[in-house]
Coordinates of C-alpha atoms and ligand atoms in Angstrom, one line a residue:
M1 CA -10.2 1.0 20.2
E2 CA -9.7 -0.4 16.4
G3 CA -8.9 1.2 13.2
I4 CA -7.5 0.5 9.6
G5 CA -4.2 -1.3 10.5
A6 CA -2.3 1.3 7.9
A7 CA 1.5 1.3 8.6
P8 CA 3.1 -1.7 10.3
G9 CA 5.0 -1.8 13.4
R10 CA 4.2 -1.1 17.5
A11 CA 5.0 1.4 19.3
L12 CA 3.9 2.7 23.3
G13 CA 3.6 6.2 23.8
Y14 CA 1.8 9.1 25.3
V15 CA -1.1 10.8 23.5
H16 CA -0.4 14.0 21.9
R17 CA -3.4 15.5 20.2
L18 CA -3.2 17.6 17.2
D19 CA -6.2 19.6 17.7
F20 CA -6.3 21.9 14.8
D21 CA -8.7 22.3 12.4
V22 CA -9.5 24.4 9.2
P23 CA -10.0 28.3 10.2
T24 CA -13.3 29.4 10.3
V25 CA -13.9 31.7 7.2
P26 CA -16.1 35.0 7.9
H27 CA -18.4 35.6 5.2
R28 CA -17.2 39.2 3.9
T29 CA -18.1 41.0 1.2
I30 CA -16.1 43.6 -1.0
A31 CA -17.0 46.7 -2.9
P32 CA -16.6 46.6 -6.7
E33 CA -13.2 48.9 -6.7
E34 CA -11.5 46.1 -4.6
V35 CA -11.9 43.2 -6.7
E36 CA -8.6 43.8 -8.4
A37 CA -6.7 43.8 -4.9
E38 CA -8.4 40.9 -4.0
V39 CA -7.5 38.8 -6.9
G40 CA -4.1 40.2 -6.3
R41 CA -4.2 38.5 -2.7
F42 CA -5.3 35.5 -4.0
E43 CA -2.2 35.1 -6.5
V44 CA -0.1 35.8 -3.7
A45 CA -1.8 33.5 -1.5
R46 CA -1.6 30.5 -4.2
D47 CA 2.2 31.7 -5.0
T48 CA 3.4 31.3 -1.5
A49 CA 1.4 28.0 -1.3
R50 CA 3.1 27.0 -4.2
S51 CA 6.8 27.9 -3.3
R52 CA 6.4 26.4 0.2
L53 CA 5.4 23.3 -1.6
E54 CA 8.1 23.2 -3.7
V55 CA 10.4 23.3 -0.4
L56 CA 8.5 20.3 1.1
A57 CA 8.6 18.4 -1.9
R58 CA 12.8 19.2 -2.0
E59 CA 12.9 18.2 1.4
T60 CA 10.8 15.1 1.6
G61 CA 13.1 14.2 -1.4
S62 CA 16.1 14.2 0.3
R63 CA 14.9 13.1 3.5
L64 CA 12.7 10.0 2.4
G65 CA 13.2 9.6 -1.4
P66 CA 11.8 10.6 -4.6
F67 CA 8.7 8.9 -4.7
E68 CA 7.6 10.3 -1.5
G69 CA 8.9 14.3 -2.5
K70 CA 6.9 13.8 -5.7
M71 CA 3.3 13.1 -3.4
F72 CA 3.5 17.0 -3.0
E73 CA 2.5 17.4 -7.2
A74 CA -1.0 16.4 -6.2
Q75 CA -1.2 19.4 -4.0
V76 CA 0.1 21.6 -6.6
W77 CA -2.2 20.6 -9.0
M78 CA -4.9 21.3 -6.9
I79 CA -3.6 24.7 -6.0
D80 CA -3.2 25.3 -10.3
D81 CA -6.7 23.3 -11.1
P82 CA -8.5 25.6 -13.6
M83 CA -11.9 24.8 -11.6
I84 CA -10.7 25.9 -8.3
V85 CA -8.9 28.8 -9.5
D86 CA -11.6 30.1 -12.4
G87 CA -14.3 29.5 -9.8
T88 CA -12.5 31.3 -7.0
L89 CA -11.7 34.3 -9.2
A90 CA -15.9 34.0 -10.4
Y91 CA -16.6 34.4 -6.6
I92 CA -14.5 37.3 -6.4
R93 CA -15.4 39.1 -9.7
E94 CA -18.9 38.4 -9.7
N95 CA -20.1 38.1 -6.4
F96 CA -17.8 40.0 -4.3
L97 CA -16.4 37.9 -2.4
A98 CA -13.4 38.5 -0.1
A99 CA -10.8 36.0 -1.6
E100 CA -10.7 33.7 1.6
R101 CA -14.6 33.2 1.6
A102 CA -14.2 32.7 -2.4
F103 CA -11.5 30.3 -1.9
E104 CA -13.1 28.2 0.8
L105 CA -16.7 27.8 -1.0
Q106 CA -14.7 26.5 -3.9
M107 CA -12.8 24.2 -1.7
L108 CA -15.9 22.7 0.2
E109 CA -17.7 22.3 -3.2
H110 CA -14.5 20.4 -4.5
R111 CA -14.7 18.5 -1.3
V112 CA -18.2 17.3 -1.6
K113 CA -17.3 16.6 -5.1
M114 CA -14.2 14.2 -4.0
L115 CA -16.7 12.5 -1.7
D116 CA -19.7 11.9 -3.9
S117 CA -17.4 10.3 -6.2
G118 CA -17.2 7.4 -3.5
Q119 CA -13.7 6.2 -4.9
S120 CA -11.3 5.5 -2.5
M121 CA -8.4 6.8 -5.3
V122 CA -10.0 9.7 -4.9
L123 CA -10.9 9.6 -0.9
D124 CA -7.2 8.9 -0.1
R125 CA -6.2 12.7 -1.8
L126 CA -9.0 14.2 0.7
A127 CA -5.9 14.8 3.3
D128 CA -4.6 16.5 0.4
L129 CA -7.1 19.2 -0.5
Q130 CA -7.4 19.8 3.4
D131 CA -3.6 20.5 3.1
V132 CA -4.1 23.1 0.4
R133 CA -7.2 24.4 1.8
M134 CA -5.5 25.3 5.4
R135 CA -1.9 26.5 3.9
V136 CA -3.9 29.0 1.7
L137 CA -6.6 30.2 3.8
S138 CA -3.5 30.6 6.8
S139 CA -1.6 32.7 3.8
L140 CA -5.1 35.0 3.1
M141 CA -6.0 35.6 7.0
G142 CA -2.2 35.5 8.2
L143 CA -2.5 32.4 10.8
A144 CA 0.2 30.5 11.8
E145 CA 0.5 27.0 10.5
P146 CA -0.5 24.1 13.1
E147 CA 2.2 23.1 15.5
L148 CA 4.0 20.1 15.8
P149 CA 5.2 19.2 19.2
G150 CA 8.2 20.6 20.4
E151 CA 10.9 19.0 23.0
A152 CA 9.4 15.7 25.0
D153 CA 10.5 13.4 27.4
Q154 CA 8.3 11.0 26.6
P155 CA 7.7 9.1 23.5
L156 CA 4.5 10.4 21.5
I157 CA 1.7 9.3 19.7
L158 CA 0.2 11.6 17.6
V159 CA -3.9 11.5 17.6
A160 CA -5.7 13.5 15.4
R161 CA -8.9 13.9 13.4
D162 CA -6.6 13.9 10.0
L163 CA -2.8 14.3 9.5
P164 CA -2.1 16.3 6.4
P165 CA 0.9 14.8 5.0
S166 CA 3.0 18.5 4.7
M167 CA 3.0 17.5 8.8
A168 CA 3.4 14.1 8.3
V169 CA 6.6 14.7 6.5
R170 CA 8.0 16.6 9.3
L171 CA 7.7 14.3 12.1
D172 CA 10.8 14.0 14.2
T173 CA 10.8 10.1 14.6
S174 CA 12.9 10.6 17.9
R175 CA 9.8 12.1 19.6
V176 CA 6.9 10.8 17.6
V177 CA 6.6 6.9 17.7
G178 CA 3.4 6.7 15.8
F179 CA 0.1 8.5 14.7
V180 CA -3.3 7.4 14.9
T181 CA -6.3 9.4 13.3
E182 CA -10.1 9.6 13.0
R183 CA -10.8 9.7 9.4
G184 CA -7.9 9.1 6.6
S185 CA -7.5 5.8 4.6
R186 CA -5.2 3.1 3.9
G187 CA -3.8 4.6 0.7
G188 CA -3.4 8.6 2.1
H189 CA -0.1 10.1 1.7
S190 CA 0.5 10.7 5.2
V191 CA 0.3 6.8 5.6
V192 CA 2.5 6.6 2.9
I193 CA 5.0 8.9 4.7
A194 CA 4.6 6.9 8.1
R195 CA 5.5 3.7 6.0
S196 CA 8.8 5.5 4.7
L197 CA 9.7 6.5 8.5
G198 CA 9.3 3.5 9.6
I199 CA 6.3 4.3 12.1
P200 CA 3.1 2.7 12.7
A201 CA 0.0 4.6 11.7
V202 CA -3.8 3.7 12.3
V203 CA -6.1 5.6 10.8
G204 CA -9.9 5.4 10.6
V205 CA -10.5 5.3 14.5
G206 CA -14.2 6.3 15.1
G207 CA -14.3 8.7 18.2
V208 CA -10.9 8.7 18.7
M209 CA -10.9 12.4 19.5
E210 CA -13.3 12.1 22.0
S211 CA -12.2 9.4 23.6
L212 CA -8.3 10.0 24.0
G213 CA -7.2 12.6 26.6
Q214 CA -3.4 14.3 26.3
G215 CA -1.1 11.9 28.0
T216 CA -2.8 8.8 28.2
R217 CA -0.5 6.1 27.7
I218 CA -1.3 3.7 24.6
L219 CA 0.0 0.8 22.7
M220 CA -0.5 0.9 19.2
D221 CA -0.3 -2.2 16.7
G222 CA -0.2 -0.2 12.7
R223 CA -0.6 -3.9 11.6
T224 CA -4.0 -4.9 13.2
G225 CA -5.2 -1.4 13.7
Q226 CA -5.3 -1.8 17.7
L227 CA -5.2 0.3 20.2
M228 CA -4.7 -0.8 23.9
I229 CA -5.5 2.1 26.2
E230 CA -3.4 2.0 29.5
P231 CA -2.0 -1.6 28.4
S232 CA -1.8 -3.9 31.5
E233 CA 1.7 -5.0 32.9
L234 CA 1.7 -8.3 30.9
D235 CA 1.1 -6.1 27.2
L236 CA 3.9 -4.3 28.3
E237 CA 6.2 -7.0 29.2
R238 CA 5.2 -8.7 25.9
Y239 CA 5.8 -5.4 24.2
E240 CA 9.2 -5.1 26.0
R241 CA 10.4 -8.6 24.6
G242 CA 9.6 -8.1 21.3
R243 CA 11.4 -4.8 21.1
E244 CA 14.7 -6.2 22.7
R245 CA 14.3 -9.5 20.2
L246 CA 13.9 -6.8 17.6
A247 CA 17.3 -4.8 19.1
A248 CA 19.4 -8.2 19.3
R249 CA 18.1 -9.2 15.6
R250 CA 19.3 -6.0 14.6
R251 CA 22.5 -6.5 16.0
A252 CA 23.1 -9.9 14.7
L253 CA 22.0 -9.2 11.1
G254 CA 24.3 -6.1 11.0
E255 CA 24.5 -4.5 7.4
S256 CA 25.5 -7.3 5.4
V257 CA 23.6 -9.0 2.8
D258 CA 22.5 -12.1 3.9
E259 CA 23.4 -14.4 1.2
R260 CA 22.4 -17.9 3.0
P261 CA 20.0 -20.0 1.4
T262 CA 16.8 -20.5 3.6
R263 CA 16.5 -24.0 5.1
T264 CA 14.0 -25.4 7.2
L265 CA 15.6 -27.5 10.1
D266 CA 14.6 -30.9 8.0
G267 CA 16.4 -29.2 4.9
I268 CA 13.5 -28.0 2.6
E269 CA 15.0 -24.8 1.0
V270 CA 12.7 -22.1 1.1
S271 CA 12.5 -19.1 -1.3
I272 CA 11.7 -15.8 0.3
Q273 CA 10.8 -13.0 -2.2
A274 CA 10.2 -9.5 -1.8
N275 CA 6.9 -7.5 -2.6
V276 CA 7.4 -4.4 -4.1
D277 CA 5.7 -1.5 -5.0
R278 CA 8.1 1.1 -6.3
P279 CA 11.5 0.3 -8.2
D280 CA 13.6 2.0 -5.4
E281 CA 12.6 -1.0 -3.3
V282 CA 13.9 -3.2 -5.6
V283 CA 17.3 -2.2 -5.0
R284 CA 16.3 -2.4 -0.6
A285 CA 15.1 -6.0 -1.2
R286 CA 18.4 -7.0 -3.3
R287 CA 20.0 -5.7 0.1
L288 CA 18.0 -7.8 2.4
G289 CA 19.1 -11.3 0.2
A290 CA 15.6 -11.5 -1.0
D291 CA 15.3 -14.7 -3.4
G292 CA 14.1 -12.3 -6.0
V293 CA 10.9 -10.1 -6.4
G294 CA 7.4 -12.3 -6.3
L295 CA 5.0 -9.2 -6.7
F296 CA 6.3 -6.1 -8.7
R297 CA 2.8 -4.3 -8.2
S298 CA 3.2 -1.9 -11.4
E299 CA 0.2 0.8 -10.4
F300 CA 3.2 3.1 -9.1
L301 CA 3.2 3.8 -13.0
V302 CA 0.0 5.1 -13.4
I303 CA -1.8 6.0 -9.8
G304 CA -1.8 9.6 -9.6
H305 CA -0.6 10.2 -13.1
R306 CA -2.1 12.2 -15.4
D307 CA -1.1 10.4 -18.3
I308 CA -0.6 6.5 -19.7
P309 CA 2.7 6.0 -19.1
S310 CA 4.9 5.2 -22.0
E311 CA 6.2 2.1 -23.3
A312 CA 10.1 3.3 -22.8
E313 CA 9.2 4.9 -19.3
Q314 CA 7.9 1.4 -18.5
Y315 CA 10.8 -0.4 -20.0
E316 CA 13.3 1.5 -18.0
A317 CA 11.9 0.9 -14.8
Y318 CA 11.3 -3.1 -15.3
R319 CA 15.0 -3.1 -16.7
M320 CA 16.2 -1.5 -13.5
A321 CA 14.3 -4.0 -11.7
V322 CA 15.7 -7.1 -13.4
E323 CA 19.1 -5.8 -13.3
A324 CA 18.9 -5.4 -9.8
F325 CA 18.3 -9.1 -9.9
P326 CA 21.0 -11.1 -12.1
D327 CA 20.6 -14.0 -10.5
H328 CA 16.7 -14.1 -9.3
E329 CA 13.5 -13.4 -11.3
V330 CA 11.4 -10.5 -10.9
T331 CA 7.9 -10.9 -11.2
L332 CA 5.9 -8.1 -12.4
R333 CA 2.3 -8.0 -12.0
T334 CA 0.3 -6.1 -14.6
F335 CA -2.0 -3.0 -13.6
D336 CA -4.0 -4.0 -11.0
I337 CA -6.0 -0.8 -11.3
G338 CA -9.9 0.0 -11.7
G339 CA -12.2 -1.3 -8.6
D340 CA -10.9 1.3 -5.7
K341 CA -7.7 2.7 -7.6
F342 CA -8.0 4.5 -11.0
P343 CA -5.1 6.7 -12.5
M344 CA -6.3 10.1 -13.6
F345 CA -6.2 9.3 -17.2
L346 CA -9.1 6.8 -16.9
A347 CA -12.9 8.1 -16.5
A348 CA -14.0 6.3 -13.2
P349 CA -16.8 4.8 -13.4
R350 CA -19.4 5.0 -10.5
E351 CA -19.7 1.4 -9.5
E352 CA -21.7 0.1 -6.4
N353 CA -19.4 -2.1 -5.6
P354 CA -15.7 -1.3 -6.9
Y355 CA -14.5 -4.4 -5.2
L356 CA -16.8 -6.5 -7.9
G357 CA -16.3 -4.3 -10.4
W358 CA -14.5 -3.0 -13.4
R359 CA -10.6 -4.1 -12.1
A360 CA -7.5 -5.3 -13.6
I361 CA -7.4 -7.4 -16.0
R362 CA -10.9 -6.5 -16.9
V363 CA -9.4 -2.7 -17.6
C364 CA -6.4 -4.0 -19.1
L365 CA -8.2 -6.3 -21.5
D366 CA -11.1 -3.4 -22.7
L367 CA -8.0 -1.0 -22.8
P368 CA -5.8 -2.8 -25.2
E369 CA -3.6 0.4 -25.8
L370 CA -2.8 0.7 -22.2
F371 CA -2.4 -3.1 -21.9
L372 CA -0.2 -3.5 -24.6
N373 CA 2.4 -0.7 -23.9
Q374 CA 2.7 -2.6 -20.7
L375 CA 3.3 -5.9 -22.2
R376 CA 5.6 -4.4 -24.9
A377 CA 7.8 -3.1 -22.1
A378 CA 8.0 -6.3 -20.3
V379 CA 8.7 -8.4 -23.4
R380 CA 11.9 -5.9 -24.3
A381 CA 13.3 -5.7 -20.4
S382 CA 12.8 -9.5 -20.1
A383 CA 16.0 -9.7 -22.6
H384 CA 18.3 -7.8 -19.7
G385 CA 17.1 -10.7 -17.0
N386 CA 14.8 -12.9 -15.4
L387 CA 11.5 -11.1 -15.5
R388 CA 7.9 -12.6 -15.6
V389 CA 4.4 -11.5 -16.2
L390 CA 1.9 -11.8 -13.2
L391 CA -1.5 -11.1 -14.1
P392 CA -4.2 -10.2 -11.4
F393 CA -7.6 -10.8 -10.7
I394 CA -8.1 -13.5 -13.1
I395 CA -11.6 -15.6 -12.8
S396 CA -11.6 -17.2 -16.5
V397 CA -9.5 -19.4 -19.4
D398 CA -10.5 -16.9 -21.9
E399 CA -8.5 -14.0 -19.7
V400 CA -5.5 -16.0 -19.8
E401 CA -6.3 -17.0 -23.7
R402 CA -6.8 -13.5 -24.5
T403 CA -3.7 -12.0 -22.7
R404 CA -1.4 -14.8 -24.4
E405 CA -3.1 -13.5 -28.2
L406 CA -1.2 -9.8 -26.8
L407 CA 1.4 -11.4 -26.0
D408 CA 2.2 -13.2 -29.1
R409 CA 1.0 -10.1 -31.0
V410 CA 3.9 -8.4 -29.1
Y411 CA 6.2 -11.1 -29.9
D412 CA 4.9 -10.7 -33.9
E413 CA 5.8 -6.9 -34.0
L414 CA 8.8 -7.0 -32.3
G415 CA 10.3 -9.6 -34.9
D416 CA 13.9 -10.1 -34.6
V417 CA 14.7 -7.8 -31.9
A418 CA 12.2 -9.8 -29.7
P419 CA 14.1 -11.9 -26.8
V420 CA 14.5 -15.6 -27.5
R421 CA 13.6 -16.7 -24.3
P422 CA 9.8 -16.5 -23.9
L423 CA 8.1 -14.7 -20.9
P424 CA 7.0 -16.5 -18.6
L425 CA 3.3 -15.5 -17.7
G426 CA 1.2 -16.5 -14.3
I427 CA -1.7 -15.6 -12.6
M428 CA -2.3 -14.5 -9.2
V429 CA -4.9 -17.4 -7.7
E430 CA -7.0 -14.4 -5.8
T431 CA -10.4 -15.3 -6.7
P432 CA -12.7 -18.3 -5.6
A433 CA -13.0 -18.6 -9.4
A434 CA -9.6 -19.3 -10.4
V435 CA -9.4 -21.5 -7.0
E436 CA -11.9 -23.8 -8.7
L437 CA -10.5 -23.8 -12.7
L438 CA -7.0 -24.0 -11.7
D439 CA -6.9 -27.4 -13.6
R440 CA -8.5 -26.0 -16.4
I441 CA -6.2 -22.6 -16.5
A442 CA -2.9 -24.6 -15.5
P443 CA -1.8 -25.8 -19.2
L444 CA -2.1 -21.9 -20.3
V445 CA 0.3 -20.7 -17.8
D446 CA 3.7 -21.2 -16.3
F447 CA 3.1 -20.2 -12.8
V448 CA 0.7 -19.1 -10.2
S449 CA 1.0 -17.0 -7.0
L450 CA -1.5 -17.1 -4.3
G451 CA -3.3 -13.7 -3.1
T452 CA -4.4 -14.3 0.2
N453 CA -5.6 -10.9 0.8
D454 CA -8.2 -10.9 -2.1
L455 CA -9.1 -14.4 -2.0
T456 CA -10.0 -13.6 1.8
Q457 CA -11.7 -10.5 0.7
Y458 CA -14.0 -12.7 -2.0
V459 CA -14.2 -16.2 -0.1
L460 CA -15.6 -14.7 3.3
A461 CA -17.6 -12.0 1.6
A462 CA -15.6 -9.1 3.8
D463 CA -14.0 -6.0 2.5
R464 CA -10.3 -6.2 3.2
G465 CA -10.1 -2.1 3.8
N466 CA -13.3 -2.4 6.3
A467 CA -12.3 -1.5 9.7
K468 CA -15.7 -2.6 11.1
L469 CA -15.0 -6.1 9.6
A470 CA -11.4 -6.3 10.7
G471 CA -12.2 -9.5 13.2
L472 CA -14.2 -11.3 10.5
F473 CA -11.3 -10.8 7.9
D474 CA -9.0 -14.0 8.7
A475 CA -7.0 -15.4 5.8
M476 CA -6.6 -18.6 8.6
H477 CA -10.4 -18.8 8.2
P478 CA -11.0 -22.7 7.8
A479 CA -12.7 -21.9 4.9
L480 CA -9.7 -20.4 3.1
I481 CA -7.4 -23.2 5.0
R482 CA -9.3 -25.7 2.7
Q483 CA -8.6 -23.3 -0.2
Y484 CA -5.1 -23.6 0.3
R485 CA -5.0 -27.2 0.2
R486 CA -6.9 -27.3 -3.0
I487 CA -4.4 -24.9 -4.5
V488 CA -1.3 -26.8 -3.3
R489 CA -3.7 -30.2 -4.5
A490 CA -4.2 -28.7 -8.3
S491 CA -0.8 -27.2 -8.4
R492 CA 0.9 -30.6 -8.1
A493 CA -1.5 -32.6 -10.1
H494 CA -0.3 -30.0 -12.7
G495 CA 3.4 -29.5 -12.2
L496 CA 2.8 -25.5 -11.3
D497 CA 5.0 -23.9 -9.8
L498 CA 3.3 -22.0 -6.7
S499 CA 4.3 -19.4 -4.6
V500 CA 2.1 -17.2 -2.0
C501 CA 2.5 -13.6 -2.1
G502 CA -0.6 -12.2 0.0
E503 CA -0.3 -10.9 3.4
L504 CA -0.2 -14.2 5.4
A505 CA 3.0 -15.4 3.9
G506 CA 4.3 -12.1 5.7
E507 CA 3.0 -13.3 9.5
P508 CA 5.1 -15.8 11.3
A509 CA 1.9 -18.1 11.9
G510 CA 1.1 -17.7 8.3
L511 CA 4.4 -18.9 7.1
A512 CA 4.3 -21.8 9.6
L513 CA 0.6 -22.7 8.2
L514 CA 1.6 -22.5 4.7
L515 CA 5.0 -24.4 5.1
G516 CA 2.5 -27.3 6.5
L517 CA 0.6 -27.2 3.8
G518 CA 3.3 -27.6 1.3
F519 CA 3.9 -24.0 0.0
T520 CA 7.6 -23.4 0.1
R521 CA 7.9 -20.1 -2.1
F522 CA 7.0 -17.2 -0.6
S523 CA 7.3 -13.4 -1.2
M524 CA 6.2 -10.6 1.3
S525 CA 7.0 -6.6 2.2
L526 CA 10.1 -5.8 2.7
A527 CA 9.7 -5.2 6.6
M528 CA 9.2 -9.2 7.1
I529 CA 12.1 -11.2 5.0
A530 CA 14.6 -11.0 7.4
E531 CA 12.3 -11.9 10.1
Q532 CA 10.8 -14.9 7.9
R533 CA 13.8 -16.5 6.9
E534 CA 14.5 -16.7 10.6
V535 CA 11.2 -18.3 11.3
A536 CA 11.7 -20.5 8.3
R537 CA 14.9 -21.6 9.7
N538 CA 13.9 -22.6 13.2
V539 CA 10.8 -25.0 12.1
S540 CA 10.5 -28.5 10.6
V541 CA 8.2 -28.9 7.8
E542 CA 7.5 -32.6 8.6
D543 CA 6.4 -31.5 12.3
L544 CA 4.6 -28.7 10.6
A545 CA 2.7 -31.0 7.9
D546 CA 1.8 -33.4 11.0
L547 CA 0.0 -30.4 13.1
V548 CA -1.5 -29.2 10.0
G549 CA -2.4 -32.2 8.1
D550 CA -5.9 -32.4 7.8
A551 CA -6.6 -30.2 10.7
E552 CA -10.1 -28.7 10.8
W553 CA -9.7 -25.8 13.2
K554 CA -12.7 -24.1 14.7
D555 CA -12.0 -20.8 13.6
G556 CA -9.1 -18.6 12.5
A557 CA -8.2 -18.0 16.4
A558 CA -7.6 -21.9 16.9
A559 CA -5.1 -22.1 13.9
R560 CA -3.1 -19.2 15.0
A561 CA -3.0 -20.2 18.7
A562 CA -1.9 -23.8 17.5
L563 CA 0.7 -22.3 15.1
S564 CA 1.7 -20.1 17.4
N565 CA 2.1 -22.6 20.0
Y566 CA 4.3 -24.5 18.0
L567 CA 6.4 -21.5 16.9
A568 CA 6.9 -20.5 20.6
G569 CA 8.1 -24.2 21.3
Q570 CA 10.5 -23.7 18.8
G571 CA 11.9 -20.4 20.3
V572 CA 10.1 -18.3 17.3
P573 CA 8.8 -15.0 18.3
D574 CA 5.2 -14.6 16.7
G575 CA 3.9 -11.2 15.9
D576 CA 5.6 -9.6 18.6
G577 CA 5.8 -6.5 16.2
V578 CA 9.5 -7.7 15.5
R579 CA 10.0 -5.8 12.2
L580 CA 13.6 -5.2 10.3
S581 CA 13.9 -2.7 7.8
A582 CA 16.4 -2.6 4.8
E583 CA 17.6 0.7 6.1
Ligands
LIG601 C1 -3.5 -10.3 -2.8 O1 -4.4 -10.0 -3.3 O2 -3.3 -11.2 -2.0 C2 -2.3 -9.5 -3.1 C3 -0.8 -9.9 -3.0 O3 -2.4 -8.4 -4.4 P1 -2.9 -7.3 -3.4 O4 -3.0 -6.7 -2.2 O5 -2.2 -5.9 -4.5 O6 -4.3 -7.2 -4.0
LIG602 MG1 -4.8 -9.0 -5.2

C-alpha cells in the first residue's frame, strides 16, 4: 500500500489498530428551565478541556520542545473561538438542545467550512478540530479518552483513521515505532510530532483500516510512503542490514561534533549545510557539524500566528541563527507563504490551483508592509554574522529588481545604523522560468539555490503532495537531469555561487548524481547531514562525472539504479533508512 511519506525513517512492526471514532451524539432537547444548567455544563466541559490542553502543552513542551508545546494553542483557540462558543450557546438557548448536541452541530458546521475552504493550511488543522470535538464531547458525555496501547512484547505500528495530536504526543516510542493513518496531511500536527519523536509516519493511505488487520506485520517507509505488508525474507534482511549500519554509525560518531571538512576521495571539497524550519534546529545543525544553513525556512514566524510578526521578533530569531554559526553563512529564505499555506492574518483567496497561485514572492511584493518588516529585520541581523537572503518562487527579473528596490529603501531608512557589509541576495531556482532566465537574473543576484522539490513539481506537472502521483514525482526524471545540467552551465558562465537545497541533495543517490553534474554545495534536512557527509567522503567526483556525464537514462529508476550500483561498489549504503539525528 502507498500513502504520503510524512515523517522519515523505516520501521518494522505489528499493526495495532486504533478503532476509536467520535462518539455518536443523540438528539436530545431540554426544557426551557434547564437552559442555564446546560450552559453551565458546556462551560465546565470547555474549562476541563482547556486545563487538560494546558497540561498537555506543558508536558509536550518539556518532552519535545517549546515549538511542539505551542502546537496545542490552535486547539485552545478552537475551544475559545467566538463563532463556536456563541453558536453552541445559541443552539442551547434558542433551540433548547442539550449541550453535547448543540456543540456537536457547531463542530460539524465548522468542519464543513474548513473542508470547503480547500486550503491545505486549514485542512492541516482538521485533526486538531477533531481532537477538540472528542475532548469536549467526552467530557459532556462522561466518556473515557481513547486508550493507547499498553504493554507490548512486539514493536507496534499504530494504524488509525486519524491520529489526534493529543494522542501523538503521548506515544511511548519504546513500544510504538511508527504510525499510519487513512486521513491526515503532511502539515498536520501529529506528523510534526512524529518527526520530533524520531518515528516514521505515513498518512493519507486510502482504505488502510479496511485492509490491515490487528497484528499484521508491516514494514513502513516514512520517506516514500510505502507500506510492505508481510514483508519477504529478503526485505527483512535488507531492513536489518540498514539498522545494523545505523547502530554502528551512531556508535562511531558518538557525541562529538564532526569538525572535519568533507572531501571526496579525489579531494573535492563539498559543503554540507542544513535545512532548518525552526530556530532551535539551527543549534542542532551546529552540533551536527553542518557547514552553515543553506535554507532557513521562515514560515514558522507566520504560519499559525494571528498577527504579522514584528520586526523585533524576527530580528531576534535571525540574530540567534547567525550567532549560532559564527564561522558559516546562514541563508534566510523570505516567507514562502500563500499557495497552500496561509497565516491567519491573511485572508486566503480561494484558488483552483494553489501551487500555481498567489504564493511566496508574489505575496511579499503585494504586501510591502509584511516584506519590508522581514527585510529590515534581516539587514539588522546581518550585522551579527554572515546572513544571506534567499527569494522563493522567482519567475522573473522584475521580481528581483523590485526586491532590490525594497532592500535599498531599508538601507536608506536605517542610514548610519545599517551594517556596512551588504546583505547577499539570492534566488531559489525552483521554477522552469528561473532556469530559463538564469543568465538574465545572474547579474542581479549574489547566489542561487536549486529547489528540486518545486522544480520537479513544475517541470513534471505533478503535485508534490499528491500520494497518487508519488510514482510520477521523480527528481531524477530525465527532463530534470537536463535542467540541472543547464543550471550548472549557466551558473559557471556567470560565476554564480550555486547550491542545492531540495530533497534530492539529502538522498545518497541524489548527492551522487549532483556531484557528478558538478554541484559541490548542498543543504539538507538535519536527519541526513551525517550520512551524506559519509557518502561524499566515499565517492570520487571524477568517477561520478564519467558516470553521469551526458548519460541519458530512460527514466528516474534507471538513473537511480546506476547511481546506487556505483555507491554499492564504494561500500556506501543507499536508502536503507539509515538516519542519524542530532539527539
Ligand atoms: C524546494 O522547492 O526544493 C525547496 C527546497 O523548498 P520547499 O521544499 O520549502 O518548497
Ligand atoms: Mg520550494
